[in-house]
mmCIF file of C-alpha atoms in Angstrom:
data_model
loop_
_atom_site.group_PDB
_atom_site.id
_atom_site.type_symbol
_atom_site.label_atom_id
_atom_site.label_comp_id
_atom_site.label_asym_id
_atom_site.label_seq_id
_atom_site.Cartn_x
_atom_site.Cartn_y
_atom_site.Cartn_z
ATOM 1 C CA UNK A 1 6.718 -4.352 -14.601
ATOM 2 C CA UNK A 2 9.082 -1.405 -14.028
ATOM 3 C CA UNK A 3 10.548 -3.373 -11.140
ATOM 4 C CA UNK A 4 7.206 -3.576 -9.292
ATOM 5 C CA UNK A 5 6.634 -6.973 -7.713
ATOM 6 C CA UNK A 6 4.215 -8.478 -5.219
ATOM 7 C CA UNK A 7 5.221 -11.391 -2.999
ATOM 8 C CA UNK A 8 2.255 -13.259 -1.518
ATOM 9 C CA UNK A 9 2.733 -15.802 1.232
ATOM 10 C CA UNK A 10 1.328 -19.117 -0.031
ATOM 11 C CA UNK A 11 -0.050 -19.743 3.456
ATOM 12 C CA UNK A 12 -2.108 -16.551 3.346
ATOM 13 C CA UNK A 13 -5.735 -17.354 4.071
ATOM 14 C CA UNK A 14 -8.157 -14.935 2.403
ATOM 15 C CA UNK A 15 -11.561 -15.209 0.777
ATOM 16 C CA UNK A 16 -10.855 -13.017 -2.246
ATOM 17 C CA UNK A 17 -7.507 -12.327 -3.892
ATOM 18 C CA UNK A 18 -6.878 -10.817 -7.315
ATOM 19 C CA UNK A 19 -3.790 -9.099 -8.724
ATOM 20 C CA UNK A 20 -4.312 -6.608 -11.565
ATOM 21 C CA UNK A 21 -1.190 -5.890 -13.631
ATOM 22 C CA UNK A 22 -2.961 -4.426 -16.666
ATOM 23 C CA UNK A 23 -4.628 -1.219 -15.409
ATOM 24 C CA UNK A 24 -1.412 0.809 -15.449
ATOM 25 C CA UNK A 25 2.273 0.403 -16.156
ATOM 26 C CA UNK A 26 3.023 2.543 -13.088
ATOM 27 C CA UNK A 27 1.403 0.377 -10.444
ATOM 28 C CA UNK A 28 0.080 -3.083 -9.629
ATOM 29 C CA UNK A 29 -3.320 -3.299 -7.954
ATOM 30 C CA UNK A 30 -3.930 -6.065 -5.441
ATOM 31 C CA UNK A 31 -7.541 -6.783 -4.390
ATOM 32 C CA UNK A 32 -7.476 -8.463 -1.003
ATOM 33 C CA UNK A 33 -10.725 -9.122 0.895
ATOM 34 C CA UNK A 34 -12.186 -5.685 0.226
ATOM 35 C CA UNK A 35 -8.834 -3.882 0.325
ATOM 36 C CA UNK A 36 -7.313 -2.239 -2.721
ATOM 37 C CA UNK A 37 -3.542 -2.048 -2.375
ATOM 38 C CA UNK A 38 -1.776 0.020 -5.061
ATOM 39 C CA UNK A 39 1.943 -0.803 -5.362
ATOM 40 C CA UNK A 40 3.320 2.256 -7.135
ATOM 41 C CA UNK A 41 6.535 3.258 -8.856
ATOM 42 C CA UNK A 42 6.823 6.802 -10.192
ATOM 43 C CA UNK A 43 10.116 7.039 -12.040
ATOM 44 C CA UNK A 44 12.315 10.130 -11.552
ATOM 45 C CA UNK A 45 12.189 10.543 -15.344
ATOM 46 C CA UNK A 46 8.467 11.384 -15.171
ATOM 47 C CA UNK A 47 7.737 15.086 -15.078
ATOM 48 C CA UNK A 48 5.904 16.318 -11.993
ATOM 49 C CA UNK A 49 2.598 16.934 -13.777
ATOM 50 C CA UNK A 50 2.487 13.407 -15.221
ATOM 51 C CA UNK A 51 3.356 11.847 -11.877
ATOM 52 C CA UNK A 52 0.556 13.736 -10.129
ATOM 53 C CA UNK A 53 -1.900 12.879 -12.919
ATOM 54 C CA UNK A 54 -1.172 9.199 -12.320
ATOM 55 C CA UNK A 55 -1.854 9.604 -8.607
ATOM 56 C CA UNK A 56 -5.002 11.634 -9.228
ATOM 57 C CA UNK A 57 -6.344 8.912 -11.525
ATOM 58 C CA UNK A 58 -6.435 6.443 -8.627
ATOM 59 C CA UNK A 59 -9.888 6.445 -6.968
ATOM 60 C CA UNK A 60 -9.518 6.917 -3.223
ATOM 61 C CA UNK A 61 -11.928 4.988 -1.015
ATOM 62 C CA UNK A 62 -11.743 3.953 2.666
ATOM 63 C CA UNK A 63 -10.366 0.596 1.479
ATOM 64 C CA UNK A 64 -7.471 2.101 -0.515
ATOM 65 C CA UNK A 65 -3.811 1.792 0.473
ATOM 66 C CA UNK A 66 -1.044 3.462 -1.559
ATOM 67 C CA UNK A 67 2.506 2.253 -1.166
ATOM 68 C CA UNK A 68 5.748 2.249 -3.109
ATOM 69 C CA UNK A 69 8.479 4.471 -4.491
ATOM 70 C CA UNK A 70 7.089 7.929 -5.267
ATOM 71 C CA UNK A 71 10.488 9.644 -5.710
ATOM 72 C CA UNK A 72 9.083 12.641 -3.853
ATOM 73 C CA UNK A 73 10.868 14.390 -0.995
ATOM 74 C CA UNK A 74 8.538 16.422 1.190
ATOM 75 C CA UNK A 75 10.939 18.004 3.653
ATOM 76 C CA UNK A 76 9.916 18.366 7.272
ATOM 77 C CA UNK A 77 6.449 16.981 6.546
ATOM 78 C CA UNK A 78 8.036 13.519 6.758
ATOM 79 C CA UNK A 79 11.253 14.560 8.505
ATOM 80 C CA UNK A 80 13.389 14.650 5.348
ATOM 81 C CA UNK A 81 16.217 17.168 5.031
ATOM 82 C CA UNK A 82 14.976 18.806 1.839
ATOM 83 C CA UNK A 83 12.263 19.055 -0.782
ATOM 84 C CA UNK A 84 12.307 18.277 -4.464
ATOM 85 C CA UNK A 85 9.947 19.708 -7.129
ATOM 86 C CA UNK A 86 7.742 16.623 -7.154
ATOM 87 C CA UNK A 87 7.606 16.616 -3.364
ATOM 88 C CA UNK A 88 5.942 20.015 -3.315
ATOM 89 C CA UNK A 89 2.993 18.757 -5.382
ATOM 90 C CA UNK A 90 3.011 15.401 -3.605
ATOM 91 C CA UNK A 91 2.659 17.053 -0.186
ATOM 92 C CA UNK A 92 -0.251 19.062 -1.511
ATOM 93 C CA UNK A 93 -1.870 15.870 -2.864
ATOM 94 C CA UNK A 94 -1.579 14.250 0.580
ATOM 95 C CA UNK A 95 -3.041 17.309 2.277
ATOM 96 C CA UNK A 96 -5.923 17.859 -0.140
ATOM 97 C CA UNK A 97 -7.034 14.213 0.079
ATOM 98 C CA UNK A 98 -6.615 14.020 3.886
ATOM 99 C CA UNK A 99 -4.321 11.017 3.571
ATOM 100 C CA UNK A 100 -2.606 9.416 6.536
ATOM 101 C CA UNK A 101 1.156 9.517 5.993
ATOM 102 C CA UNK A 102 2.229 6.449 7.956
ATOM 103 C CA UNK A 103 5.917 7.265 7.530
ATOM 104 C CA UNK A 104 5.435 10.569 9.337
ATOM 105 C CA UNK A 105 3.245 8.933 11.995
ATOM 106 C CA UNK A 106 5.414 5.906 12.855
ATOM 107 C CA UNK A 107 8.897 6.563 11.435
ATOM 108 C CA UNK A 108 9.348 10.331 11.281
ATOM 109 C CA UNK A 109 12.703 11.408 9.788
ATOM 110 C CA UNK A 110 13.851 7.831 9.159
ATOM 111 C CA UNK A 111 15.207 7.471 5.590
ATOM 112 C CA UNK A 112 13.891 4.833 3.225
ATOM 113 C CA UNK A 113 16.663 5.297 0.655
ATOM 114 C CA UNK A 114 20.339 4.999 1.630
ATOM 115 C CA UNK A 115 23.109 4.980 -0.970
ATOM 116 C CA UNK A 116 26.840 5.035 -0.236
ATOM 117 C CA UNK A 117 29.257 6.520 -2.797
ATOM 118 C CA UNK A 118 32.801 5.223 -2.131
ATOM 119 C CA UNK A 119 34.356 7.641 -4.646
ATOM 120 C CA UNK A 120 33.456 10.612 -2.479
ATOM 121 C CA UNK A 121 32.980 8.699 0.783
ATOM 122 C CA UNK A 122 29.499 10.145 1.151
ATOM 123 C CA UNK A 123 26.111 8.650 1.929
ATOM 124 C CA UNK A 124 22.918 9.975 0.390
ATOM 125 C CA UNK A 125 19.769 9.524 2.438
ATOM 126 C CA UNK A 126 16.186 10.457 1.640
ATOM 127 C CA UNK A 127 12.561 9.566 2.296
ATOM 128 C CA UNK A 128 10.884 8.687 -1.000
ATOM 129 C CA UNK A 129 9.022 5.437 -0.202
ATOM 130 C CA UNK A 130 5.691 5.777 1.568
ATOM 131 C CA UNK A 131 2.613 4.059 2.916
ATOM 132 C CA UNK A 132 -0.525 6.218 2.602
ATOM 133 C CA UNK A 133 -4.236 5.663 3.173
ATOM 134 C CA UNK A 134 -7.386 7.815 3.442
ATOM 135 C CA UNK A 135 -8.507 5.772 6.470
ATOM 136 C CA UNK A 136 -7.056 5.631 9.980
ATOM 137 C CA UNK A 137 -6.160 1.937 10.004
ATOM 138 C CA UNK A 138 -6.473 0.352 13.473
ATOM 139 C CA UNK A 139 -3.443 -0.930 15.370
ATOM 140 C CA UNK A 140 -1.136 0.216 12.589
ATOM 141 C CA UNK A 141 2.618 -0.077 12.719
ATOM 142 C CA UNK A 142 5.413 0.700 10.257
ATOM 143 C CA UNK A 143 8.975 -0.551 10.487
ATOM 144 C CA UNK A 144 11.822 0.495 8.203
ATOM 145 C CA UNK A 145 14.493 -2.173 8.103
ATOM 146 C CA UNK A 146 17.708 -0.242 7.473
ATOM 147 C CA UNK A 147 19.579 -3.541 7.571
ATOM 148 C CA UNK A 148 17.467 -5.208 4.871
ATOM 149 C CA UNK A 149 16.829 -4.537 1.191
ATOM 150 C CA UNK A 150 15.446 -6.806 -1.514
ATOM 151 C CA UNK A 151 17.965 -7.867 -4.190
ATOM 152 C CA UNK A 152 20.551 -5.381 -2.928
ATOM 153 C CA UNK A 153 18.376 -2.322 -3.614
ATOM 154 C CA UNK A 154 19.234 1.076 -2.170
ATOM 155 C CA UNK A 155 15.626 1.257 -0.959
ATOM 156 C CA UNK A 156 15.147 -0.282 2.462
ATOM 157 C CA UNK A 157 12.379 -2.699 3.330
ATOM 158 C CA UNK A 158 9.220 -1.149 4.764
ATOM 159 C CA UNK A 159 7.007 -3.464 6.820
ATOM 160 C CA UNK A 160 3.509 -2.100 7.408
ATOM 161 C CA UNK A 161 0.942 -3.916 9.525
ATOM 162 C CA UNK A 162 -2.523 -3.189 10.900
ATOM 163 C CA UNK A 163 -5.627 -4.998 12.131
ATOM 164 C CA UNK A 164 -7.852 -5.923 9.195
ATOM 165 C CA UNK A 165 -11.497 -6.894 9.492
ATOM 166 C CA UNK A 166 -12.704 -8.056 6.031
ATOM 167 C CA UNK A 167 -16.253 -6.937 6.811
ATOM 168 C CA UNK A 168 -15.119 -3.356 7.455
ATOM 169 C CA UNK A 169 -14.390 -2.618 3.796
ATOM 170 C CA UNK A 170 -16.903 -4.986 2.201
ATOM 171 C CA UNK A 171 -19.190 -2.150 1.062
ATOM 172 C CA UNK A 172 -16.780 0.730 1.389
ATOM 173 C CA UNK A 173 -17.274 2.117 -2.140
ATOM 174 C CA UNK A 174 -21.022 2.455 -1.694
ATOM 175 C CA UNK A 175 -20.423 4.501 1.453
ATOM 176 C CA UNK A 176 -18.390 7.164 -0.344
ATOM 177 C CA UNK A 177 -20.428 10.377 -0.555
ATOM 178 C CA UNK A 178 -20.646 12.194 -3.859
ATOM 179 C CA UNK A 179 -18.621 15.371 -4.235
ATOM 180 C CA UNK A 180 -20.781 18.269 -3.152
ATOM 181 C CA UNK A 181 -20.101 21.976 -3.229
ATOM 182 C CA UNK A 182 -19.954 23.422 0.299
ATOM 183 C CA UNK A 183 -22.112 26.488 0.739
ATOM 184 C CA UNK A 184 -22.730 28.906 3.588
ATOM 185 C CA UNK A 185 -25.249 31.680 4.124
ATOM 186 C CA UNK A 186 -22.829 34.562 3.472
ATOM 187 C CA UNK A 187 -25.553 37.188 3.760
ATOM 188 C CA UNK A 188 -25.201 36.876 7.517
ATOM 189 C CA UNK A 189 -21.902 38.740 7.199
ATOM 190 C CA UNK A 190 -23.982 41.875 6.583
ATOM 191 C CA UNK A 191 -24.879 41.726 10.289
ATOM 192 C CA UNK A 192 -22.213 43.623 12.204
ATOM 193 C CA UNK A 193 -21.964 41.275 15.252
ATOM 194 C CA UNK A 194 -21.582 38.244 12.980
ATOM 195 C CA UNK A 195 -19.027 40.016 10.789
ATOM 196 C CA UNK A 196 -17.002 41.135 13.822
ATOM 197 C CA UNK A 197 -16.903 37.638 15.288
ATOM 198 C CA UNK A 198 -16.035 36.208 11.866
ATOM 199 C CA UNK A 199 -12.981 38.478 11.619
ATOM 200 C CA UNK A 200 -11.923 37.649 15.180
ATOM 201 C CA UNK A 201 -12.226 33.925 14.529
ATOM 202 C CA UNK A 202 -10.161 34.230 11.357
ATOM 203 C CA UNK A 203 -7.451 36.139 13.256
ATOM 204 C CA UNK A 204 -7.354 33.433 15.917
ATOM 205 C CA UNK A 205 -6.901 30.787 13.240
ATOM 206 C CA UNK A 206 -4.040 32.711 11.617
ATOM 207 C CA UNK A 207 -2.383 33.123 15.020
ATOM 208 C CA UNK A 208 -2.739 29.447 15.954
ATOM 209 C CA UNK A 209 -1.112 28.389 12.662
ATOM 210 C CA UNK A 210 1.556 31.121 12.905
ATOM 211 C CA UNK A 211 0.780 32.087 9.322
ATOM 212 C CA UNK A 212 2.135 35.625 9.638
ATOM 213 C CA UNK A 213 5.605 34.509 10.704
ATOM 214 C CA UNK A 214 5.674 31.592 8.241
ATOM 215 C CA UNK A 215 4.798 33.920 5.384
ATOM 216 C CA UNK A 216 7.583 36.344 6.345
ATOM 217 C CA UNK A 217 10.084 33.472 6.647
ATOM 218 C CA UNK A 218 9.101 32.107 3.263
ATOM 219 C CA UNK A 219 9.438 35.549 1.674
ATOM 220 C CA UNK A 220 12.918 35.960 3.193
ATOM 221 C CA UNK A 221 13.848 32.536 1.844
ATOM 222 C CA UNK A 222 12.750 33.513 -1.678
ATOM 223 C CA UNK A 223 14.728 36.745 -1.483
ATOM 224 C CA UNK A 224 17.872 34.848 -0.480
ATOM 225 C CA UNK A 225 17.392 32.306 -3.267
ATOM 226 C CA UNK A 226 17.276 35.061 -5.889
ATOM 227 C CA UNK A 227 20.021 37.250 -4.452
ATOM 228 C CA UNK A 228 23.418 36.171 -5.866
ATOM 229 C CA UNK A 229 25.245 38.425 -3.421
ATOM 230 C CA UNK A 230 23.758 36.732 -0.361
ATOM 231 C CA UNK A 231 26.006 33.793 0.573
ATOM 232 C CA UNK A 232 24.499 33.105 4.002
ATOM 233 C CA UNK A 233 23.382 29.470 4.471
ATOM 234 C CA UNK A 234 19.719 28.636 4.004
ATOM 235 C CA UNK A 235 17.908 27.062 6.913
ATOM 236 C CA UNK A 236 15.689 24.158 5.886
ATOM 237 C CA UNK A 237 13.691 24.592 9.110
ATOM 238 C CA UNK A 238 11.911 27.686 7.801
ATOM 239 C CA UNK A 239 11.126 26.431 4.331
ATOM 240 C CA UNK A 240 7.391 25.921 3.895
ATOM 241 C CA UNK A 241 6.180 25.794 0.335
ATOM 242 C CA UNK A 242 3.547 28.212 -0.903
ATOM 243 C CA UNK A 243 1.180 25.248 -1.370
ATOM 244 C CA UNK A 244 1.357 24.312 2.323
ATOM 245 C CA UNK A 245 0.900 27.911 3.413
ATOM 246 C CA UNK A 246 -2.093 28.189 1.090
ATOM 247 C CA UNK A 247 -3.475 24.963 2.541
ATOM 248 C CA UNK A 248 -3.269 26.410 6.071
ATOM 249 C CA UNK A 249 -4.971 29.556 4.826
ATOM 250 C CA UNK A 250 -7.834 27.558 3.282
ATOM 251 C CA UNK A 251 -8.229 25.530 6.473
ATOM 252 C CA UNK A 252 -8.579 28.757 8.453
ATOM 253 C CA UNK A 253 -11.253 30.057 6.087
ATOM 254 C CA UNK A 254 -13.272 26.835 6.062
ATOM 255 C CA UNK A 255 -13.062 26.458 9.836
ATOM 256 C CA UNK A 256 -14.298 30.019 10.336
ATOM 257 C CA UNK A 257 -17.096 29.656 7.796
ATOM 258 C CA UNK A 258 -18.291 26.409 9.350
ATOM 259 C CA UNK A 259 -18.101 27.812 12.885
ATOM 260 C CA UNK A 260 -19.551 31.284 12.360
ATOM 261 C CA UNK A 261 -22.049 30.845 9.527
ATOM 262 C CA UNK A 262 -24.961 28.516 8.901
ATOM 263 C CA UNK A 263 -24.264 25.919 6.188
ATOM 264 C CA UNK A 264 -26.599 25.935 3.193
ATOM 265 C CA UNK A 265 -27.900 22.822 1.493
ATOM 266 C CA UNK A 266 -25.093 21.035 -0.316
ATOM 267 C CA UNK A 267 -25.397 20.794 -4.090
ATOM 268 C CA UNK A 268 -23.589 18.522 -6.556
ATOM 269 C CA UNK A 269 -21.388 20.600 -8.860
ATOM 270 C CA UNK A 270 -23.143 19.158 -11.904
ATOM 271 C CA UNK A 271 -26.468 20.853 -11.041
ATOM 272 C CA UNK A 272 -27.352 24.018 -12.961
ATOM 273 C CA UNK A 273 -28.553 27.103 -11.076
ATOM 274 C CA UNK A 274 -32.287 26.353 -11.280
ATOM 275 C CA UNK A 275 -32.094 22.682 -10.230
ATOM 276 C CA UNK A 276 -32.960 21.752 -6.648
ATOM 277 C CA UNK A 277 -33.653 18.720 -4.478
ATOM 278 C CA UNK A 278 -37.385 18.764 -5.193
ATOM 279 C CA UNK A 279 -36.825 18.745 -8.955
ATOM 280 C CA UNK A 280 -34.202 16.025 -8.621
ATOM 281 C CA UNK A 281 -36.546 13.839 -6.566
ATOM 282 C CA UNK A 282 -39.362 14.317 -9.064
ATOM 283 C CA UNK A 283 -37.080 13.549 -11.993
ATOM 284 C CA UNK A 284 -35.761 10.364 -10.412
ATOM 285 C CA UNK A 285 -39.092 9.064 -9.122
ATOM 286 C CA UNK A 286 -41.340 10.050 -12.029
ATOM 287 C CA UNK A 287 -39.069 9.713 -15.030
ATOM 288 C CA UNK A 288 -35.720 7.995 -14.360
ATOM 289 C CA UNK A 289 -35.391 7.226 -18.080
ATOM 290 C CA UNK A 290 -34.649 10.906 -18.773
ATOM 291 C CA UNK A 291 -31.555 10.841 -16.570
ATOM 292 C CA UNK A 292 -30.519 7.624 -18.279
ATOM 293 C CA UNK A 293 -30.351 9.204 -21.707
ATOM 294 C CA UNK A 294 -33.629 8.104 -23.292
ATOM 295 C CA UNK A 295 -35.955 10.346 -25.314
ATOM 296 C CA UNK A 296 -35.490 13.862 -23.814
ATOM 297 C CA UNK A 297 -38.839 15.012 -25.210
ATOM 298 C CA UNK A 298 -40.396 13.229 -22.240
ATOM 299 C CA UNK A 299 -39.290 16.249 -20.199
ATOM 300 C CA UNK A 300 -42.437 18.019 -21.405
ATOM 301 C CA UNK A 301 -44.566 15.576 -19.417
ATOM 302 C CA UNK A 302 -42.164 15.193 -16.502
ATOM 303 C CA UNK A 303 -43.849 17.756 -14.276
ATOM 304 C CA UNK A 304 -47.435 17.058 -15.258
ATOM 305 C CA UNK A 305 -47.712 18.916 -18.544
ATOM 306 C CA UNK A 306 -48.794 22.402 -17.442
ATOM 307 C CA UNK A 307 -47.599 25.053 -15.044
ATOM 308 C CA UNK A 308 -50.954 25.332 -13.293
ATOM 309 C CA UNK A 309 -50.751 21.731 -12.063
ATOM 310 C CA UNK A 310 -47.019 21.686 -11.398
ATOM 311 C CA UNK A 311 -45.848 21.633 -7.737
ATOM 312 C CA UNK A 312 -42.628 23.421 -8.783
ATOM 313 C CA UNK A 313 -44.396 26.267 -10.609
ATOM 314 C CA UNK A 314 -42.393 29.032 -8.891
ATOM 315 C CA UNK A 315 -39.065 27.724 -10.189
ATOM 316 C CA UNK A 316 -40.413 27.054 -13.670
ATOM 317 C CA UNK A 317 -42.064 30.484 -13.861
ATOM 318 C CA UNK A 318 -38.769 32.124 -12.912
ATOM 319 C CA UNK A 319 -36.981 30.196 -15.671
ATOM 320 C CA UNK A 320 -39.560 31.262 -18.259
ATOM 321 C CA UNK A 321 -39.365 34.926 -17.301
ATOM 322 C CA UNK A 322 -35.576 35.035 -17.431
ATOM 323 C CA UNK A 323 -35.349 33.211 -20.738
ATOM 324 C CA UNK A 324 -38.211 34.776 -22.706
ATOM 325 C CA UNK A 325 -37.845 38.525 -22.149
ATOM 326 C CA UNK A 326 -36.175 39.129 -25.496
ATOM 327 C CA UNK A 327 -37.382 36.166 -27.537
ATOM 328 C CA UNK A 328 -40.392 33.885 -27.801
ATOM 329 C CA UNK A 329 -39.510 30.295 -28.650
ATOM 330 C CA UNK A 330 -42.754 29.236 -30.343
ATOM 331 C CA UNK A 331 -43.640 28.354 -33.889
ATOM 332 C CA UNK A 332 -46.505 30.414 -35.446
ATOM 333 C CA UNK A 333 -48.446 27.252 -36.128
ATOM 334 C CA UNK A 334 -48.319 26.393 -32.435
ATOM 335 C CA UNK A 335 -49.638 29.707 -31.054
ATOM 336 C CA UNK A 336 -52.921 28.121 -30.030
ATOM 337 C CA UNK A 337 -51.189 25.234 -28.319
ATOM 338 C CA UNK A 338 -50.755 26.926 -24.941
ATOM 339 C CA UNK A 339 -49.189 23.964 -23.197
ATOM 340 C CA UNK A 340 -46.426 23.405 -25.783
ATOM 341 C CA UNK A 341 -45.730 27.148 -26.024
ATOM 342 C CA UNK A 342 -45.156 27.257 -22.280
ATOM 343 C CA UNK A 343 -42.780 24.320 -22.317
ATOM 344 C CA UNK A 344 -40.578 25.371 -25.241
ATOM 345 C CA UNK A 345 -38.450 27.748 -23.100
ATOM 346 C CA UNK A 346 -37.999 24.936 -20.575
ATOM 347 C CA UNK A 347 -36.900 22.646 -23.365
ATOM 348 C CA UNK A 348 -34.276 25.197 -24.477
ATOM 349 C CA UNK A 349 -32.911 25.452 -20.939
ATOM 350 C CA UNK A 350 -32.768 21.683 -20.708
ATOM 351 C CA UNK A 351 -30.803 21.445 -23.967
ATOM 352 C CA UNK A 352 -28.306 24.080 -22.777
#
């Protein structure tokens, strides 16, 4: 489909092999002894947003390998001579997901696409075919055969190899941690010694990444691009996209926060402000059916029925006070039912 093919050696000895051609028209997924190999083709006709949405839809696990024709040029990140619009977003995707770019590691600046035009006697070269993975694969090696291409294609053959232990990725998906929001105790910045050291650490990070000079160079580049009277040649060596500069800036911030400040307990992004680990443990252990979508009225009995007997009374009391200052959520006929009157505000919060 779309020119994507998989050739499997008939002598290959594996325990599990399955090829999925139905999940997407833009890639073929090969399951191979715990590995998930995505063979991808992102046509140049796809707009950048659609191409990145396709990539983002692929779940990344330690057992994932991405390979194929991405039609993305990422400049000096891979040793190419220029960028293209898709390459800017593609480089950011690689950086944000901490992917290993095996082209840059093993074959930096070696083109994967070579096309000769006899009419103008010119040769176009670019790096648009990649091998990527979120895991540092052991004993890896990548060769680009400039002398070989399948069926006369302008794309050269890429041969990627590494040591594979089937047991390594057997339970890889279960080992993936859930996405948690990183938190630090920012109140410590009110202490002058901590704040001073925080600023110094941030300055050292900026200096080590040469962010000041890179920002000035990028600004000069933008000025030249938008100045029709400036005919001086543009140097590709100084062109860093705003995404990459922003990525370096974020790295500096996170490094300084993690080094200077004490991390707070991590929280899943789906938790509301009043939820905590104790409540989550109680909910899972005492009433897992609630989290599974059964009768939500069981929430009334989840914590024992009354505030006096509830081990999480401080949190619940705080919820009631914040939610009942202007209104009382109780029916007149239920005024004498103290327990239900207490739990009605909690029920409203739960429904929100």
